């Protein structure tokens, strides 16, 4: 922001000259930027997307099954084989 003065002087080969001056006023933009307006929402959505991606990767690694062994699973005798390893 501020006031700026620009002066242009020209001359030709015959020695003729001319000068013009222009004053330019630049005003501050007080409106909030896109990031200031939507930054929090973008951050929250990004965090949710990352959390969902991590959860999906972990579920895929386990094969989508809740229990990975027979320990603690009600109704399964400990002598029976467990689920296949991935």
GROMACS .gro file of N, CA and C in nm:
model
  258
    1UNK      N    1   0.084  -0.118   0.000
    1UNK     CA    2   0.000   0.000   0.000
    1UNK      C    3   0.088   0.123   0.000
    2UNK      N    4   0.036   0.228  -0.060
    2UNK     CA    5   0.110   0.353  -0.064
    2UNK      C    6   0.081   0.431  -0.190
    3UNK      N    7   0.145   0.548  -0.201
    3UNK     CA    8   0.128   0.635  -0.317
    3UNK      C    9   0.261   0.639  -0.391
    4UNK      N   10   0.256   0.614  -0.521
    4UNK     CA   11   0.376   0.610  -0.603
    4UNK      C   12   0.361   0.706  -0.720
    5UNK      N   13   0.469   0.776  -0.753
    5UNK     CA   14   0.471   0.868  -0.866
    5UNK      C   15   0.565   0.813  -0.972
    6UNK      N   16   0.514   0.803  -1.096
    6UNK     CA   17   0.593   0.752  -1.207
    6UNK      C   18   0.605   0.865  -1.310
    7UNK      N   19   0.728   0.894  -1.349
    7UNK     CA   20   0.752   0.999  -1.448
    7UNK      C   21   0.819   0.937  -1.570
    8UNK      N   22   0.765   0.968  -1.688
    8UNK     CA   23   0.820   0.919  -1.814
    8UNK      C   24   0.865   1.039  -1.895
    9UNK      N   25   0.991   1.039  -1.932
    9UNK     CA   26   1.046   1.145  -2.017
    9UNK      C   27   1.098   1.081  -2.144
   10UNK      N   28   1.059   1.136  -2.259
   10UNK     CA   29   1.103   1.084  -2.389
   10UNK      C   30   1.161   1.198  -2.472
   11UNK      N   31   1.253   1.163  -2.558
   11UNK     CA   32   1.308   1.261  -2.652
   11UNK      C   33   1.337   1.192  -2.783
   12UNK      N   34   1.335   1.269  -2.891
   12UNK     CA   35   1.364   1.211  -3.022
   12UNK      C   36   1.498   1.263  -3.073
   13UNK      N   37   1.535   1.219  -3.192
   13UNK     CA   38   1.665   1.256  -3.248
   13UNK      C   39   1.676   1.404  -3.280
   14UNK      N   40   1.564   1.474  -3.294
   14UNK     CA   41   1.565   1.617  -3.324
   14UNK      C   42   1.576   1.701  -3.197
   15UNK      N   43   1.576   1.635  -3.080
   15UNK     CA   44   1.587   1.708  -2.955
   15UNK      C   45   1.455   1.746  -2.891
   16UNK      N   46   1.344   1.705  -2.950
   16UNK     CA   47   1.214   1.733  -2.890
   16UNK      C   48   1.193   1.638  -2.772
   17UNK      N   49   1.136   1.691  -2.664
   17UNK     CA   50   1.113   1.610  -2.544
   17UNK      C   51   0.971   1.630  -2.494
   18UNK      N   52   0.928   1.533  -2.418
   18UNK     CA   53   0.798   1.543  -2.350
   18UNK      C   54   0.807   1.461  -2.222
   19UNK      N   55   0.736   1.507  -2.123
   19UNK     CA   56   0.736   1.441  -1.992
   19UNK      C   57   0.592   1.427  -1.945
   20UNK      N   58   0.564   1.312  -1.885
   20UNK     CA   59   0.431   1.289  -1.827
   20UNK      C   60   0.451   1.222  -1.691
   21UNK      N   61   0.370   1.263  -1.596
   21UNK     CA   62   0.378   1.210  -1.460
   21UNK      C   63   0.243   1.152  -1.421
   22UNK      N   64   0.247   1.034  -1.363
   22UNK     CA   65   0.125   0.966  -1.318
   22UNK      C   66   0.144   0.929  -1.171
   23UNK      N   67   0.041   0.955  -1.091
   23UNK     CA   68   0.043   0.915  -0.950
   23UNK      C   69  -0.046   0.792  -0.935
   24UNK      N   70   0.009   0.687  -0.874
   24UNK     CA   71  -0.064   0.561  -0.855
   24UNK      C   72  -0.081   0.540  -0.705
   25UNK      N   73  -0.205   0.515  -0.664
   25UNK     CA   74  -0.234   0.487  -0.523
   25UNK      C   75  -0.270   0.339  -0.510
   26UNK      N   76  -0.196   0.269  -0.427
   26UNK     CA   77  -0.221   0.127  -0.400
   26UNK      C   78  -0.280   0.117  -0.261
   27UNK      N   79  -0.402   0.062  -0.255
   27UNK     CA   80  -0.470   0.049  -0.126
   27UNK      C   81  -0.454  -0.092  -0.071
   28UNK      N   82  -0.450  -0.103   0.061
   28UNK     CA   83  -0.437  -0.233   0.127
   28UNK      C   84  -0.565  -0.313   0.109
   29UNK      N   85  -0.550  -0.442   0.090
   29UNK     CA   86  -0.664  -0.533   0.078
   29UNK      C   87  -0.691  -0.592   0.216
   30UNK      N   88  -0.799  -0.548   0.278
   30UNK     CA   89  -0.831  -0.593   0.413
   30UNK      C   90  -0.916  -0.720   0.417
   31UNK      N   91  -0.957  -0.769   0.301
   31UNK     CA   92  -1.039  -0.891   0.301
   31UNK      C   93  -0.950  -1.011   0.332
   32UNK      N   94  -1.004  -1.110   0.404
   32UNK     CA   95  -0.923  -1.227   0.441
   32UNK      C   96  -0.890  -1.311   0.317
   33UNK      N   97  -0.775  -1.375   0.321
   33UNK     CA   98  -0.734  -1.460   0.210
   33UNK      C   99  -0.812  -1.593   0.214
   34UNK      N  100  -0.798  -1.670   0.108
   34UNK     CA  101  -0.865  -1.800   0.100
   34UNK      C  102  -0.822  -1.890   0.216
   35UNK      N  103  -0.692  -1.893   0.245
   35UNK     CA  104  -0.641  -1.977   0.353
   35UNK      C  105  -0.692  -1.929   0.487
   36UNK      N  106  -0.697  -1.798   0.507
   36UNK     CA  107  -0.750  -1.746   0.634
   36UNK      C  108  -0.897  -1.783   0.652
   37UNK      N  109  -0.970  -1.785   0.542
   37UNK     CA  110  -1.113  -1.816   0.549
   37UNK      C  111  -1.139  -1.965   0.567
   38UNK      N  112  -1.071  -2.049   0.488
   38UNK     CA  113  -1.103  -2.192   0.484
   38UNK      C  114  -0.992  -2.282   0.539
   39UNK      N  115  -0.887  -2.226   0.596
   39UNK     CA  116  -0.774  -2.305   0.641
   39UNK      C  117  -0.809  -2.410   0.744
   40UNK      N  118  -0.892  -2.374   0.842
   40UNK     CA  119  -0.930  -2.470   0.946
   40UNK      C  120  -1.009  -2.586   0.888
   41UNK      N  121  -1.103  -2.557   0.799
   41UNK     CA  122  -1.185  -2.662   0.737
   41UNK      C  123  -1.096  -2.754   0.654
   42UNK      N  124  -1.005  -2.695   0.577
   42UNK     CA  125  -0.914  -2.776   0.495
   42UNK      C  126  -0.828  -2.866   0.584
   43UNK      N  127  -0.779  -2.813   0.695
   43UNK     CA  128  -0.698  -2.892   0.788
   43UNK      C  129  -0.775  -3.008   0.848
   44UNK      N  130  -0.899  -2.983   0.887
   44UNK     CA  131  -0.982  -3.089   0.947
   44UNK      C  132  -1.011  -3.198   0.844
   45UNK      N  133  -1.049  -3.158   0.723
   45UNK     CA  134  -1.078  -3.257   0.619
   45UNK      C  135  -0.952  -3.338   0.586
   46UNK      N  136  -0.838  -3.272   0.578
   46UNK     CA  137  -0.713  -3.344   0.550
   46UNK      C  138  -0.681  -3.444   0.660
   47UNK      N  139  -0.703  -3.406   0.786
   47UNK     CA  140  -0.677  -3.497   0.898
   47UNK      C  141  -0.769  -3.619   0.892
   48UNK      N  142  -0.895  -3.598   0.857
   48UNK     CA  143  -0.990  -3.709   0.846
   48UNK      C  144  -0.949  -3.803   0.733
   49UNK      N  145  -0.910  -3.746   0.620
   49UNK     CA  146  -0.868  -3.828   0.506
   49UNK      C  147  -0.744  -3.911   0.542
   50UNK      N  148  -0.647  -3.850   0.608
   50UNK     CA  149  -0.527  -3.924   0.648
   50UNK      C  150  -0.562  -4.034   0.746
   51UNK      N  151  -0.646  -4.004   0.845
   51UNK     CA  152  -0.686  -4.105   0.944
   51UNK      C  153  -0.759  -4.221   0.876
   52UNK      N  154  -0.847  -4.190   0.781
   52UNK     CA  155  -0.920  -4.296   0.710
   52UNK      C  156  -0.824  -4.381   0.627
   53UNK      N  157  -0.727  -4.318   0.563
   53UNK     CA  158  -0.630  -4.393   0.482
   53UNK      C  159  -0.546  -4.485   0.569
   54UNK      N  160  -0.502  -4.436   0.684
   54UNK     CA  161  -0.424  -4.519   0.776
   54UNK      C  162  -0.508  -4.636   0.826
   55UNK      N  163  -0.633  -4.609   0.862
   55UNK     CA  164  -0.722  -4.716   0.910
   55UNK      C  165  -0.743  -4.821   0.801
   56UNK      N  166  -0.762  -4.778   0.677
   56UNK     CA  167  -0.782  -4.873   0.568
   56UNK      C  168  -0.657  -4.957   0.545
   57UNK      N  169  -0.540  -4.894   0.554
   57UNK     CA  170  -0.415  -4.969   0.535
   57UNK      C  171  -0.397  -5.072   0.646
   58UNK      N  172  -0.428  -5.035   0.769
   58UNK     CA  173  -0.415  -5.128   0.880
   58UNK      C  174  -0.514  -5.243   0.867
   59UNK      N  175  -0.636  -5.213   0.825
   59UNK     CA  176  -0.736  -5.319   0.807
   59UNK      C  177  -0.694  -5.413   0.694
   60UNK      N  178  -0.639  -5.357   0.588
   60UNK     CA  179  -0.597  -5.440   0.475
   60UNK      C  180  -0.480  -5.530   0.516
   61UNK      N  181  -0.390  -5.477   0.596
   61UNK     CA  182  -0.275  -5.555   0.643
   61UNK      C  183  -0.322  -5.673   0.727
   62UNK      N  184  -0.426  -5.655   0.809
   62UNK     CA  185  -0.479  -5.762   0.893
   62UNK      C  186  -0.575  -5.850   0.816
   63UNK      N  187  -0.606  -5.818   0.694
   63UNK     CA  188  -0.699  -5.898   0.616
   63UNK      C  189  -0.843  -5.866   0.648
   64UNK      N  190  -0.869  -5.759   0.718
   64UNK     CA  191  -1.005  -5.719   0.749
   64UNK      C  192  -1.068  -5.800   0.859
   65UNK      N  193  -0.991  -5.884   0.928
   65UNK     CA  194  -1.047  -5.968   1.034
   65UNK      C  195  -1.022  -5.903   1.168
   66UNK      N  196  -1.114  -5.925   1.259
   66UNK     CA  197  -1.100  -5.866   1.392
   66UNK      C  198  -0.994  -5.934   1.476
   67UNK      N  199  -1.001  -6.069   1.492
   67UNK     CA  200  -0.906  -6.142   1.576
   67UNK      C  201  -0.799  -6.203   1.488
   68UNK      N  202  -0.673  -6.197   1.533
   68UNK     CA  203  -0.565  -6.253   1.453
   68UNK      C  204  -0.519  -6.388   1.506
   69UNK      N  205  -0.572  -6.433   1.619
   69UNK     CA  206  -0.538  -6.565   1.672
   69UNK      C  207  -0.659  -6.618   1.748
   70UNK      N  208  -0.650  -6.740   1.795
   70UNK     CA  209  -0.760  -6.800   1.868
   70UNK      C  210  -0.765  -6.756   2.013
   71UNK      N  211  -0.663  -6.691   2.059
   71UNK     CA  212  -0.662  -6.649   2.198
   71UNK      C  213  -0.771  -6.545   2.221
   72UNK      N  214  -0.849  -6.568   2.321
   72UNK     CA  215  -0.952  -6.472   2.359
   72UNK      C  216  -1.076  -6.478   2.274
   73UNK      N  217  -1.085  -6.572   2.178
   73UNK     CA  218  -1.205  -6.583   2.096
   73UNK      C  219  -1.294  -6.688   2.161
   74UNK      N  220  -1.410  -6.645   2.201
   74UNK     CA  221  -1.501  -6.733   2.274
   74UNK      C  222  -1.555  -6.842   2.181
   75UNK      N  223  -1.560  -6.965   2.230
   75UNK     CA  224  -1.619  -7.075   2.156
   75UNK      C  225  -1.520  -7.151   2.069
   76UNK      N  226  -1.393  -7.111   2.066
   76UNK     CA  227  -1.294  -7.183   1.986
   76UNK      C  228  -1.198  -7.251   2.082
   77UNK      N  229  -1.187  -7.382   2.065
   77UNK     CA  230  -1.097  -7.460   2.149
   77UNK      C  231  -0.954  -7.423   2.115
   78UNK      N  232  -0.870  -7.411   2.218
   78UNK     CA  233  -0.731  -7.371   2.195
   78UNK      C  234  -0.653  -7.475   2.115
   79UNK      N  235  -0.707  -7.595   2.101
   79UNK     CA  236  -0.639  -7.699   2.024
   79UNK      C  237  -0.662  -7.685   1.874
   80UNK      N  238  -0.758  -7.604   1.834
   80UNK     CA  239  -0.786  -7.588   1.691
   80UNK      C  240  -0.686  -7.491   1.629
   81UNK      N  241  -0.657  -7.511   1.502
   81UNK     CA  242  -0.562  -7.420   1.436
   81UNK      C  243  -0.623  -7.279   1.421
   82UNK      N  244  -0.536  -7.182   1.422
   82UNK     CA  245  -0.579  -7.043   1.407
   82UNK      C  246  -0.601  -7.007   1.261
   83UNK      N  247  -0.635  -6.884   1.235
   83UNK     CA  248  -0.656  -6.841   1.096
   83UNK      C  249  -0.524  -6.841   1.021
   84UNK      N  250  -0.529  -6.853   0.889
   84UNK     CA  251  -0.404  -6.855   0.811
   84UNK      C  252  -0.332  -6.721   0.823
   85UNK      N  253  -0.200  -6.729   0.821
   85UNK     CA  254  -0.119  -6.606   0.829
   85UNK      C  255  -0.119  -6.537   0.694
   86UNK      N  256  -0.120  -6.406   0.697
   86UNK     CA  257  -0.119  -6.329   0.571
   86UNK      C  258   0.020  -6.299   0.528
   0.00000   0.00000   0.00000
